[in-house]
Structures are given as structure tokens and as C-alpha cells.
Amino acid sequence: AQTVTQSQPEMSVQEAETVTLSCTYDTSESNYYLFWYKQPPSRQMILVIRQEAYKQQNATENRFSVNFQKAAKSFSLKISDSQLGDTAMYFCAFNNAGNMLTFGGGTRLMVKP
Amino acid sequence: DTAVSQTPKYLVTQMGNDKSIKCEQNLGHDTMYWYKQDSKKFLKIMFSYNNKELIINETVPNRFSPKSPDKAHLNLHINSLELGDSAVYFCASSQRFAGGYGYTFGSGTRLTVV
């Protein structure tokens, strides 16, 4: 079974600065997909970014980018120019093509003014 | 137009009662899911349906019974509610089961059993 680990339960960052959230996973598969989801206080789960394991290029979505290290089974999320609206729980998730989404335990991010 | 809608958003009920949570998606997706988020925010899959067929049934008490009348709807019925069932329940959908498609989530149902 796949496992996803987020080693930082809580983090904080000053507005306009950059922060990196860590995620590691364990799998024996070679083809899979990785995601970061954001859950603000409103409780809604929002897809932030998606990475396909067979693509070496790191995914980016505006201020959000990932550092995908397949050999190290690491998938970190970098948020640039942090905004107050980025305050949320962030979940890393793993999807083995043909299987369900397995989530990490989450990192609570607080952006301070 | 809400893509994945769940009702109700909040549910407070007494132990021993039976309750249902409804979910509908208007995205034309083939696959729907129920996830449970506990008080520590941990998200765990409960069930998945693909085109009305049950394909994932994790270790969940049989007091929980999903029903999918068509591929746009996936309801969750819970019998004999217990205090430990208190959690947020999320419905989600994806375009297909296989292929690494991201999920679209509903806004969640906070169930409180007293």
C-alpha cells in the first residue's frame, strides 16, 4: 500500500515571502500521479497542482510550483509571494493510476501580515 | 452552478439514529467517492463507485451503506450512529477511475453525533 508523509504539521510565513511544504511517499509503482490540495477554513478541498511521475519537468501553476524528485520519492510544494488567502491546510496526495487518492496528514500553513 | 454538491452541510443527530447524506455531480464524471475527514484532519477513502458499480469498499463498518442510483449521484446512509462517526464527510468525483485524474470535491458535511 502507498503511504504519504508530510513531516511539517504546521508552518508560518510572512506575507510576500516564499515557503516550501514537504511531502514524501512510498510506492513500488513507476507510473503514478501526485497532487497538492488546499483546504482553507471554508473546508472546501481545492486542487492546487498535479504532477505526472513520468514527466521530469516540474509542474507550475502561477505562484505554486513543485520540486519532484522521483528517485528520492519527494514532492515538495513551493508557494512564492505568499498571500493572506494562502492560509490553509495543504494536503499532498498520491494516485496510482487505477487506484484511489491517498492523502498525507496535512500541513497547516499560516500566512502572517 | 456547483460542480459537486452535498446536502446537508451540517448534521447534528443523536446516537442510534439513522441519517443520509446526498451527493450530486453535474460534471459528467464516471467515478464518485466518499472520504471521511477526522478531527485531526486526516482524510481516508471509504467508498468509490464507477458508473454505478462499487469498486472500492475500504474497511468501514457495515452501518455505512453507499447507494448510487445513477452515475451523477452517490448517497451515504449511516445506521445506528455512534459518537465516533462524528467527522466531516466529503463526496468527490473524477473523470475516470484510472488515469490519475484529480478529484473535484463537494464542500463537505459536518456530522456531529451527540
XYZ file of N, CA and C in Angstrom:
681
model
N 0.841 -1.198 0.000
C 0.000 0.000 0.000
C 0.877 1.249 0.000
N 0.348 2.266 -0.659
C 1.105 3.510 -0.717
C 0.922 4.293 0.567
N 1.973 4.992 0.990
C 1.867 5.905 2.123
C 2.394 7.267 1.710
N 1.820 8.293 2.297
C 2.207 9.671 2.017
C 2.492 10.351 3.350
N 3.645 10.983 3.474
C 4.051 11.588 4.733
C 4.343 13.068 4.558
N 3.708 13.854 5.391
C 4.004 15.285 5.454
C 4.587 15.533 6.833
N 5.853 15.869 6.892
C 6.569 15.898 8.164
C 6.406 17.210 8.930
N 5.766 18.196 8.301
C 5.605 19.509 8.953
C 4.135 19.711 9.296
N 3.745 19.510 10.545
C 2.333 19.691 10.898
C 1.883 21.149 10.738
N 2.780 22.068 11.058
C 2.430 23.492 10.985
C 3.618 24.290 10.463
N 3.290 25.334 9.683
C 4.317 26.255 9.218
C 3.719 27.647 9.165
N 4.603 28.628 9.222
C 4.142 30.003 9.055
C 5.124 30.749 8.151
N 4.609 31.767 7.498
C 5.422 32.557 6.568
C 4.903 33.986 6.573
N 5.780 34.925 6.355
C 5.367 36.313 6.236
C 4.798 36.548 4.843
N 3.818 37.403 4.803
C 3.230 37.791 3.527
C 4.335 38.226 2.570
N 4.198 37.837 1.296
C 5.113 38.170 0.199
C 6.387 37.310 0.181
N 6.584 36.483 1.206
C 7.769 35.623 1.195
C 7.434 34.263 0.581
N 8.462 33.440 0.492
C 8.324 32.114 -0.125
C 8.396 31.024 0.944
N 7.591 30.004 0.771
C 7.571 28.889 1.721
C 7.520 27.577 0.942
N 8.146 26.560 1.515
C 8.148 25.232 0.874
C 7.593 24.201 1.840
N 6.610 23.455 1.372
C 5.991 22.383 2.154
C 6.511 21.042 1.647
N 6.859 20.166 2.566
C 7.485 18.897 2.203
C 6.483 17.751 2.130
N 6.789 16.795 1.270
C 5.976 15.590 1.146
C 6.865 14.462 0.642
N 6.782 13.317 1.282
C 7.442 12.119 0.769
C 6.404 11.026 0.665
N 6.677 10.065 -0.189
C 5.724 8.989 -0.410
C 6.480 7.689 -0.617
N 5.757 6.620 -0.482
C 6.376 5.321 -0.639
C 5.533 4.503 -1.617
N 6.168 4.022 -2.660
C 5.471 3.200 -3.632
C 6.474 2.362 -4.398
N 6.006 1.253 -4.915
C 6.842 0.423 -5.773
C 6.456 0.602 -7.242
N 5.457 1.444 -7.488
C 4.995 1.680 -8.846
C 5.925 2.647 -9.574
N 5.909 2.583 -10.891
C 6.716 3.527 -11.674
C 5.850 4.599 -12.310
N 4.569 4.284 -12.481
C 3.657 5.252 -13.082
C 2.609 5.668 -12.059
N 2.582 6.941 -11.735
C 1.628 7.425 -10.745
C 1.489 8.936 -10.891
N 0.639 9.502 -10.062
C 0.353 10.928 -10.120
C 0.390 11.487 -8.700
N 0.824 12.724 -8.603
C 0.912 13.383 -7.302
C 0.156 14.705 -7.356
N -0.417 15.070 -6.233
C -1.242 16.268 -6.162
C -0.957 17.033 -4.873
N -1.242 18.311 -4.933
C -1.366 19.120 -3.724
C -2.776 19.714 -3.724
N -3.431 19.550 -2.577
C -4.751 20.136 -2.367
C -4.656 21.141 -1.230
N -5.483 22.164 -1.339
C -5.569 23.209 -0.324
C -6.942 23.131 0.325
N -6.973 23.229 1.647
C -8.254 23.278 2.358
C -8.266 24.515 3.255
N -8.862 25.597 2.780
C -8.959 26.809 3.610
C -9.970 26.607 4.725
N -10.104 27.588 5.618
C -11.073 27.457 6.717
C -12.508 27.180 6.238
N -12.809 27.520 5.024
C -14.147 27.234 4.476
C -14.406 25.732 4.327
N -13.363 24.931 4.440
C -13.462 23.467 4.403
C -13.412 22.887 2.980
N -13.599 23.707 1.988
C -13.579 23.227 0.606
C -12.191 22.703 0.236
N -12.142 21.562 -0.428
C -10.879 20.982 -0.911
C -10.650 21.485 -2.336
N -9.501 22.138 -2.536
C -9.216 22.778 -3.825
C -7.929 22.204 -4.402
N -7.981 21.745 -5.634
C -6.788 21.214 -6.287
C -5.846 22.369 -6.619
N -4.602 22.261 -6.159
C -3.612 23.313 -6.390
C -2.743 22.973 -7.598
N -2.243 21.720 -7.633
C -1.282 21.378 -8.670
C -1.210 19.859 -8.819
N -0.891 19.410 -10.007
C -0.832 17.977 -10.338
C 0.470 17.682 -11.075
N 1.077 16.550 -10.740
C 2.335 16.147 -11.367
C 2.226 14.706 -11.839
N 2.626 14.449 -13.061
C 2.671 13.082 -13.581
C 4.081 12.539 -13.388
N 4.194 11.365 -12.815
C 5.506 10.828 -12.430
C 6.429 10.608 -13.624
N 5.850 10.337 -14.793
C 6.709 10.056 -15.942
C 7.209 11.340 -16.608
N 6.741 12.484 -16.119
C 7.230 13.761 -16.650
C 8.322 14.299 -15.727
N 9.476 14.563 -16.278
C 10.566 15.064 -15.451
C 10.380 16.533 -15.111
N 9.683 17.254 -15.979
C 9.514 18.690 -15.750
C 8.590 18.917 -14.567
N 9.004 19.819 -13.670
C 8.192 20.149 -12.510
C 6.986 20.982 -12.912
N 5.830 20.646 -12.334
C 4.604 21.385 -12.644
C 4.624 22.749 -11.964
N 4.012 23.719 -12.626
C 3.854 25.056 -12.032
C 2.443 25.563 -12.337
N 1.893 26.319 -11.385
C 0.597 26.969 -11.544
C 0.701 28.321 -10.877
N 1.017 29.326 -11.675
C 1.138 30.697 -11.155
C 2.171 30.735 -10.033
N 1.763 31.070 -8.802
C 2.726 31.204 -7.703
C 3.101 29.859 -7.068
N 2.472 28.798 -7.534
C 2.700 27.474 -6.952
C 3.555 26.639 -7.893
N 4.573 26.016 -7.338
C 5.405 25.119 -8.136
C 5.829 23.943 -7.261
N 6.229 22.860 -7.917
C 6.654 21.685 -7.165
C 8.101 21.367 -7.494
N 8.737 20.672 -6.555
C 10.052 20.085 -6.771
C 9.865 18.585 -6.645
N 9.799 17.914 -7.780
C 9.527 16.483 -7.837
C 10.842 15.737 -8.007
N 11.188 14.948 -7.019
C 12.413 14.147 -7.038
C 11.987 12.675 -7.000
N 11.895 12.071 -8.190
C 11.322 10.723 -8.260
C 12.173 9.698 -7.516
N 13.486 9.765 -7.675
C 14.352 8.776 -7.031
C 14.255 8.880 -5.511
N 14.124 10.076 -5.018
C 14.023 10.299 -3.574
C 12.594 10.163 -3.080
N 11.633 10.000 -3.992
C 10.199 9.926 -3.669
C 9.801 11.132 -2.830
N 10.128 12.286 -3.371
C 9.860 13.543 -2.688
C 9.084 14.468 -3.615
N 8.145 15.205 -3.045
C 7.256 16.048 -3.852
C 6.902 17.270 -3.022
N 7.737 18.303 -3.063
C 7.508 19.476 -2.228
C 6.788 20.568 -3.014
N 6.056 21.385 -2.288
C 5.283 22.489 -2.881
C 5.909 23.807 -2.457
N 6.218 24.650 -3.431
C 6.743 25.974 -3.148
C 5.689 27.013 -3.473
N 5.426 27.875 -2.501
C 4.486 28.975 -2.707
C 5.293 30.268 -2.687
N 5.270 30.967 -3.784
C 6.010 32.227 -3.902
C 5.074 33.394 -3.632
N 5.670 34.517 -3.151
C 4.864 35.718 -2.916
C 3.601 35.368 -2.122
N 3.785 34.769 -0.969
C 2.658 34.285 -0.161
C 1.645 35.387 0.114
N 0.387 35.003 0.044
C -0.708 35.934 0.287
C -1.538 35.447 1.466
N -2.256 36.375 2.090
C -3.063 36.015 3.254
C -4.054 34.904 2.901
N -4.549 34.935 1.679
C -5.507 33.922 1.234
C -4.905 32.534 1.070
N -3.585 32.430 1.199
C -2.943 31.110 1.122
C -3.021 30.376 2.461
N -3.467 31.049 3.498
C -3.628 30.405 4.807
C -4.629 29.258 4.674
N -4.176 28.052 4.999
C -5.000 26.855 4.789
C -4.246 25.621 5.250
N -4.944 24.486 5.262
C -4.301 23.166 5.359
C -3.918 22.764 3.941
N -2.725 22.203 3.799
C -2.282 21.715 2.498
C -2.044 20.205 2.595
N -2.631 19.490 1.654
C -2.521 18.040 1.641
C -1.806 17.586 0.377
N -0.818 16.742 0.579
C -0.164 16.060 -0.513
C -0.928 14.754 -0.748
N -1.071 14.349 -1.995
C -1.837 13.135 -2.282
C -1.202 12.355 -3.420
N -1.362 11.046 -3.353
C -0.764 10.110 -4.307
C -1.884 9.320 -4.980
N -1.744 9.171 -6.284
C -2.721 8.383 -7.041
C -1.977 7.416 -7.945
N -2.075 6.152 -7.623
C -1.566 5.117 -8.505
C -2.600 4.966 -9.608
N -2.206 5.169 -10.862
C -3.169 5.097 -11.958
C -3.949 3.798 -11.840
N -5.235 3.902 -11.684
C -6.064 2.728 -11.463
C -6.375 2.512 -9.997
N -6.003 3.452 -9.141
C -6.257 3.300 -7.716
C -6.818 4.596 -7.167
N -7.076 4.611 -5.878
C -7.694 5.796 -5.324
C -6.632 6.775 -4.829
N -7.083 7.954 -4.427
C -6.206 9.013 -3.924
C -5.909 8.750 -2.451
N -4.600 8.703 -2.119
C -4.177 8.536 -0.741
C -3.549 9.845 -0.276
N -4.022 10.352 0.856
C -3.595 11.663 1.335
C -2.560 11.556 2.445
N -1.694 12.567 2.528
C -0.835 12.744 3.680
C -1.635 13.381 4.812
N -0.986 13.551 5.949
C -1.674 14.052 7.131
C -1.918 15.556 7.139
N -1.336 16.264 6.171
C -1.600 17.694 6.048
C -0.571 18.567 6.747
N -0.413 19.779 6.237
C 0.410 20.822 6.857
C -0.442 22.073 6.975
N -0.517 22.592 8.182
C -1.290 23.827 8.397
C -0.368 25.009 8.144
N -0.701 25.829 7.152
C 0.112 26.991 6.799
C -0.594 28.266 7.224
N 0.143 29.092 7.947
C -0.383 30.393 8.354
C 0.460 31.470 7.675
N -0.200 32.360 6.940
C 0.490 33.488 6.322
C 0.230 34.709 7.190
N 1.332 35.326 7.654
C 1.213 36.439 8.586
C 1.396 37.768 7.870
N 0.583 38.760 8.241
C 0.716 40.073 7.583
C 1.959 40.807 8.047
N -23.213 27.484 -10.743
C -23.620 26.073 -10.715
C -22.565 25.237 -9.991
N -22.937 24.674 -8.843
C -21.991 23.889 -8.055
C -21.688 22.574 -8.755
N -20.388 22.241 -8.888
C -19.990 21.054 -9.634
C -20.319 19.772 -8.856
N -19.948 19.748 -7.567
C -20.254 18.618 -6.695
C -20.966 19.198 -5.477
N -22.210 18.828 -5.317
C -22.970 19.408 -4.217
C -23.379 18.321 -3.238
N -23.224 18.631 -1.962
C -23.586 17.707 -0.890
C -24.638 18.361 -0.035
N -25.580 17.548 0.422
C -26.555 18.040 1.385
C -26.801 16.979 2.442
N -26.931 17.393 3.707
C -26.824 18.773 4.186
C -25.363 19.161 4.430
N -25.104 20.407 4.700
C -23.753 20.855 5.040
C -23.430 20.555 6.502
N -24.431 20.609 7.337
C -24.260 20.313 8.757
C -25.367 19.351 9.177
N -24.999 18.430 10.064
C -25.963 17.438 10.529
C -25.636 17.129 11.987
N -26.568 17.434 12.864
C -26.410 17.114 14.283
C -27.508 16.136 14.634
N -27.122 15.011 15.223
C -28.104 13.977 15.495
C -27.722 13.191 16.743
N -28.654 12.448 17.269
C -28.398 11.674 18.475
C -27.883 10.293 18.134
N -27.156 9.726 19.060
C -26.668 8.351 18.924
C -27.842 7.430 18.649
N -27.602 6.471 17.792
C -28.610 5.469 17.494
C -29.506 5.814 16.322
N -29.492 7.081 15.908
C -30.324 7.477 14.764
C -29.734 6.992 13.446
N -30.563 7.031 12.407
C -30.134 6.737 11.037
C -30.198 8.032 10.237
N -29.163 8.288 9.441
C -29.148 9.522 8.647
C -28.556 9.261 7.271
N -28.873 10.151 6.337
C -28.331 10.055 4.983
C -27.702 11.368 4.570
N -26.661 11.259 3.755
C -26.026 12.414 3.133
C -26.117 12.196 1.620
N -26.528 13.246 0.929
C -26.708 13.119 -0.521
C -25.595 13.858 -1.258
N -25.228 13.334 -2.422
C -24.204 13.952 -3.241
C -24.606 13.865 -4.701
N -24.395 14.961 -5.409
C -24.697 15.010 -6.833
C -23.580 15.753 -7.549
N -23.183 15.256 -8.711
C -22.193 15.984 -9.516
C -22.757 16.221 -10.912
N -22.483 17.426 -11.434
C -23.000 17.784 -12.760
C -21.860 17.927 -13.769
N -20.758 17.215 -13.507
C -19.569 17.321 -14.359
C -19.510 16.227 -15.427
N -20.433 15.291 -15.363
C -20.392 14.172 -16.300
C -19.290 13.177 -15.983
N -18.775 13.209 -14.765
C -17.707 12.289 -14.364
C -18.252 10.867 -14.196
N -17.345 9.893 -14.409
C -17.732 8.492 -14.277
C -17.634 7.978 -12.845
N -16.741 8.573 -12.044
C -16.390 7.977 -10.759
C -16.684 8.933 -9.607
N -17.245 8.373 -8.546
C -17.550 9.161 -7.347
C -17.015 8.472 -6.111
N -16.761 9.266 -5.076
C -16.086 8.770 -3.877
C -16.730 9.354 -2.622
N -16.580 8.630 -1.526
C -16.823 9.172 -0.197
C -15.520 9.078 0.593
N -15.144 10.223 1.204
C -13.997 10.290 2.092
C -14.465 10.764 3.460
N -13.767 10.309 4.498
C -14.044 10.758 5.854
C -12.831 11.552 6.344
N -13.077 12.746 6.898
C -12.004 13.541 7.489
C -12.237 13.611 8.996
N -11.297 13.051 9.755
C -11.486 13.003 11.200
C -11.075 14.319 11.860
N -11.127 14.330 13.178
C -10.865 15.571 13.925
C -9.423 16.051 13.786
N -8.514 15.154 13.397
C -7.123 15.547 13.169
C -6.868 15.883 11.706
N -7.945 16.001 10.936
C -7.893 16.413 9.531
C -7.419 15.301 8.592
N -7.277 14.093 9.098
C -6.820 13.012 8.232
C -7.958 12.551 7.324
N -7.647 12.425 6.035
C -8.645 12.051 5.019
C -8.466 10.596 4.635
N -9.555 9.833 4.690
C -9.462 8.419 4.357
C -10.608 8.035 3.437
N -10.286 7.266 2.408
C -11.304 6.791 1.467
C -12.245 5.829 2.166
N -13.512 5.924 1.836
C -14.487 4.965 2.346
C -14.987 4.082 1.199
N -15.516 4.734 0.167
C -16.106 4.012 -0.952
C -15.802 4.730 -2.258
N -15.866 3.926 -3.346
C -15.814 4.524 -4.661
C -16.746 3.751 -5.586
N -17.447 4.503 -6.429
C -18.319 3.925 -7.433
C -17.852 4.393 -8.798
N -17.835 3.475 -9.746
C -17.525 3.811 -11.122
C -18.708 3.408 -11.986
N -19.362 4.392 -12.604
C -20.559 4.092 -13.401
C -21.546 3.212 -12.630
N -21.852 3.622 -11.440
C -22.835 2.986 -10.547
C -22.363 1.664 -9.946
N -21.131 1.245 -10.253
C -20.641 -0.021 -9.721
C -19.650 0.228 -8.591
N -19.839 -0.451 -7.466
C -18.927 -0.296 -6.331
C -17.580 -0.904 -6.667
N -16.507 -0.101 -6.582
C -15.180 -0.602 -6.904
C -14.211 -0.511 -5.735
N -14.484 0.350 -4.778
C -13.656 0.414 -3.580
C -14.575 0.392 -2.374
N -14.265 -0.505 -1.460
C -15.029 -0.591 -0.222
C -14.007 -0.853 0.874
N -13.506 0.247 1.457
C -12.474 0.115 2.474
C -13.071 -0.462 3.757
N -12.220 -0.647 4.727
C -12.679 -1.224 5.991
C -13.546 -0.211 6.713
N -14.821 -0.305 6.454
C -15.797 0.625 7.016
C -16.881 -0.217 7.673
N -17.351 0.175 8.866
C -18.430 -0.606 9.492
C -19.611 -0.771 8.543
N -20.268 -1.912 8.590
C -21.367 -2.127 7.659
C -22.611 -1.324 8.015
N -22.501 -0.468 9.028
C -23.567 0.508 9.286
C -23.574 1.594 8.204
N -22.466 1.685 7.472
C -22.360 2.668 6.388
C -22.718 1.973 5.083
N -23.701 2.502 4.372
C -24.057 1.883 3.099
C -24.201 2.950 2.020
N -23.360 2.868 0.996
C -23.476 3.801 -0.121
C -24.529 3.302 -1.103
N -25.084 4.281 -1.840
C -26.030 3.921 -2.902
C -25.830 4.874 -4.068
N -25.760 4.302 -5.264
C -25.565 5.120 -6.454
C -26.681 4.806 -7.439
N -27.749 5.617 -7.449
C -28.868 5.353 -8.358
C -28.498 5.603 -9.822
N -27.567 6.506 -10.050
C -27.038 6.767 -11.394
C -25.655 7.372 -11.222
N -24.932 7.553 -12.316
C -23.526 7.929 -12.137
C -23.345 9.364 -11.667
N -24.416 10.149 -11.627
C -24.321 11.523 -11.136
C -24.607 11.644 -9.640
N -25.043 10.558 -9.023
C -25.434 10.608 -7.622
C -24.779 9.490 -6.820
N -24.308 9.872 -5.632
C -23.783 8.869 -4.698
C -24.180 9.312 -3.300
N -25.060 8.534 -2.694
C -25.558 8.874 -1.368
C -24.909 7.969 -0.332
N -24.898 8.450 0.899
C -24.314 7.677 2.004
C -25.334 7.590 3.114
N -25.694 6.369 3.456
C -26.643 6.153 4.545
C -25.903 5.542 5.727
N -26.179 6.066 6.905
C -25.499 5.575 8.110
C -26.550 5.148 9.124
N -26.485 3.893 9.520
C -27.410 3.357 10.523
C -26.799 3.407 11.913
N -27.661 3.490 12.909
C -27.247 3.368 14.316
C -26.000 4.206 14.610
N -26.127 5.491 14.411
C -24.978 6.384 14.542
C -24.329 6.289 15.909
N -22.989 6.373 15.901
C -22.193 6.327 17.126
C -21.396 7.624 17.262
N -20.948 7.893 18.491
C -20.181 9.117 18.732
C -18.959 9.203 17.809
N -18.319 8.067 17.566
C -17.110 8.033 16.743
C -17.351 8.311 15.269
N -18.603 8.380 14.874
C -18.911 8.710 13.481
C -18.830 10.210 13.231
N -18.718 10.984 14.295
C -18.599 12.435 14.134
C -17.359 12.759 13.315
N -17.542 13.489 12.236
C -16.454 13.790 11.300
C -17.017 14.667 10.195
N -16.126 15.046 9.271
C -16.581 15.698 8.043
C -16.522 14.655 6.932
N -17.604 14.515 6.212
C -17.680 13.555 5.120
C -17.675 14.314 3.793
N -16.734 13.923 2.950
C -16.598 14.575 1.649
C -16.994 13.621 0.536
N -17.790 14.142 -0.365
C -18.053 13.475 -1.624
C -17.107 14.071 -2.673
N -16.681 13.274 -3.615
C -15.805 13.766 -4.683
C -16.111 13.004 -5.960
N -15.681 13.580 -7.069
C -15.831 12.873 -8.338
C -14.570 13.059 -9.164
N -14.329 12.124 -10.082
C -13.230 12.259 -11.024
C -13.707 11.778 -12.386
N -13.047 12.270 -13.411
C -13.469 11.986 -14.776
C -13.498 10.481 -15.031
N -12.435 9.816 -14.615
C -12.349 8.355 -14.735
C -11.744 7.825 -13.453
N -11.812 6.531 -13.220
C -11.161 5.947 -12.060
C -9.659 5.840 -12.311
N -9.286 5.357 -13.469
C -7.873 5.199 -13.790
C -7.388 6.422 -14.555
N -6.110 6.697 -14.489
C -5.550 7.774 -15.297
C -5.085 8.974 -14.512
N -5.150 8.903 -13.173
C -4.594 9.989 -12.379
C -5.345 11.295 -12.496
N -6.629 11.227 -12.729
C -7.409 12.464 -12.781
C -7.591 13.003 -11.376
N -7.473 14.293 -11.241
C -7.717 14.904 -9.948
C -9.181 14.800 -9.572
N -9.439 14.930 -8.311
C -10.807 14.884 -7.815
C -11.380 16.292 -7.704
N -12.679 16.396 -7.923
C -13.422 17.600 -7.569
C -14.242 17.251 -6.339
N -14.071 18.032 -5.287
C -14.723 17.728 -4.017
C -15.971 18.568 -3.806
N -16.907 17.994 -3.086
C -18.006 18.770 -2.537
C -17.506 19.561 -1.334
N -18.369 20.350 -0.764
C -17.967 21.227 0.336
C -17.983 20.536 1.695
N -18.358 19.269 1.696
C -18.300 18.505 2.943
C -19.573 18.604 3.767
N -19.805 17.556 4.550
C -20.912 17.520 5.509
C -20.317 17.267 6.885
N -20.518 18.232 7.777
C -20.013 18.032 9.144
C -21.089 17.317 9.939
N -20.784 16.073 10.304
C -21.717 15.264 11.084
C -21.284 15.281 12.539
N -22.207 15.650 13.406
C -21.943 15.641 14.849
C -22.962 14.722 15.504
N -22.454 13.700 16.183
C -23.328 12.763 16.878
C -23.235 13.063 18.378
N -24.379 13.296 18.987
C -24.384 13.673 20.423
C -25.106 12.614 21.251
